[in-house]
Coordinates of C-alpha atoms in Angstrom, one line a residue:
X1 CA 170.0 28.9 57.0
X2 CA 170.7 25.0 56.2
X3 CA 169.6 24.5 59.8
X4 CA 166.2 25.8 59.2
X5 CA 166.2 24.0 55.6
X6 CA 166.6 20.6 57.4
X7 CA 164.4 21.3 60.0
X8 CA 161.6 22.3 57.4
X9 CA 162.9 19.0 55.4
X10 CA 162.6 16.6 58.8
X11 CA 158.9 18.3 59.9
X12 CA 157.2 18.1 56.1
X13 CA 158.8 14.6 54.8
X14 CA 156.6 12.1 55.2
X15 CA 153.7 13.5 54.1
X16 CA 155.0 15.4 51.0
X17 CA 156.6 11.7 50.3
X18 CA 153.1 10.2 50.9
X19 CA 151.8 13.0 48.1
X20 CA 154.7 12.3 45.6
X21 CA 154.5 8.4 46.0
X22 CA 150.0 8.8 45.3
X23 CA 150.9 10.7 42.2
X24 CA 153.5 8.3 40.7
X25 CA 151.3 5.3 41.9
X26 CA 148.4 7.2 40.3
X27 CA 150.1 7.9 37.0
X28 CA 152.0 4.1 37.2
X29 CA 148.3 2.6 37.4
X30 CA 147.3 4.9 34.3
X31 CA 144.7 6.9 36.5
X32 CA 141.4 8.7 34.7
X33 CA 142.7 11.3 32.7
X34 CA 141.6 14.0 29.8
X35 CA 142.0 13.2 26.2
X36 CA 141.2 16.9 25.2
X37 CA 139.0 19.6 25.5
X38 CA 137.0 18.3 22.4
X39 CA 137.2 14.6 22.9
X40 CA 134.7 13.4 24.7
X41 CA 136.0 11.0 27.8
X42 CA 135.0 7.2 28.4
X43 CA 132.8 6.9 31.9
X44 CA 135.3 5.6 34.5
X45 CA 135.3 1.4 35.1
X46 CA 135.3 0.2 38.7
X47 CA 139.5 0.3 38.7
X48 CA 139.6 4.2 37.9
X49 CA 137.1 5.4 39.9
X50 CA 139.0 3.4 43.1
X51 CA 142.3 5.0 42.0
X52 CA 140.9 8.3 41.6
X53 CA 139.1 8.0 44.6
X54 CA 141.9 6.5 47.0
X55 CA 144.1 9.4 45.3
X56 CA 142.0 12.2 46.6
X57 CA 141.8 10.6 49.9
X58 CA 145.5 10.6 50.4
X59 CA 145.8 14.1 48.9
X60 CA 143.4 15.7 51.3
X61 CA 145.4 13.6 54.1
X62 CA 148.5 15.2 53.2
X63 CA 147.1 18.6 53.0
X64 CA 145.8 18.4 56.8
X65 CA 149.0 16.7 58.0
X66 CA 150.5 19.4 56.2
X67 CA 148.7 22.2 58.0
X68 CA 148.6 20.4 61.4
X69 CA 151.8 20.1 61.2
X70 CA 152.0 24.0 60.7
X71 CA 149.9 25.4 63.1
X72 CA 152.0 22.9 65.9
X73 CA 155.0 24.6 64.7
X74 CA 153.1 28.4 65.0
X75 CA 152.4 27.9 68.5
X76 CA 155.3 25.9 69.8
X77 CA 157.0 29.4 68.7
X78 CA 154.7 30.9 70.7
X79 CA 155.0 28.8 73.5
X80 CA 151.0 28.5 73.8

């Protein structure tokens, strides 16, 4: 079982770091967010709309590393 933990840990590291590290940087750099349901929200300056752009970018990347990274591991059991 703690085999199989650290092989999941070694295959999905670096791009569940990437995603954790976006989201701190995101939140460090005070990223676009709510104020409330009510309140109406400020349109984004140049800065913000990088941030949140660039933060997307790196989310989708992790998700399809993510995934590739899956399906490798699917058919490498399969021996395909």
């Amino acid at each position: 079982m703690l085999d199989r933990l650290k092989h999941i840990w070694m295959l999905y590291r670096k791009p569940v770091l990437l995603n954790v590290v976006t989201v701190i940087i995101y939140i460090l750099l005070d990223g676009p967010t709510t104020e409330g349901s009510r309140t109406p929200m400020p349109p984004m300056n140049a800065w913000e709309r990088i941030l949140f752009m660039a933060a997307g970018v790196s989310g989708f990347v992790s998700l399809l590393w993510i995934m590739l990274i899956a399906l490798s591991e699917h058919y490498r059991d399969k021996n395909w």
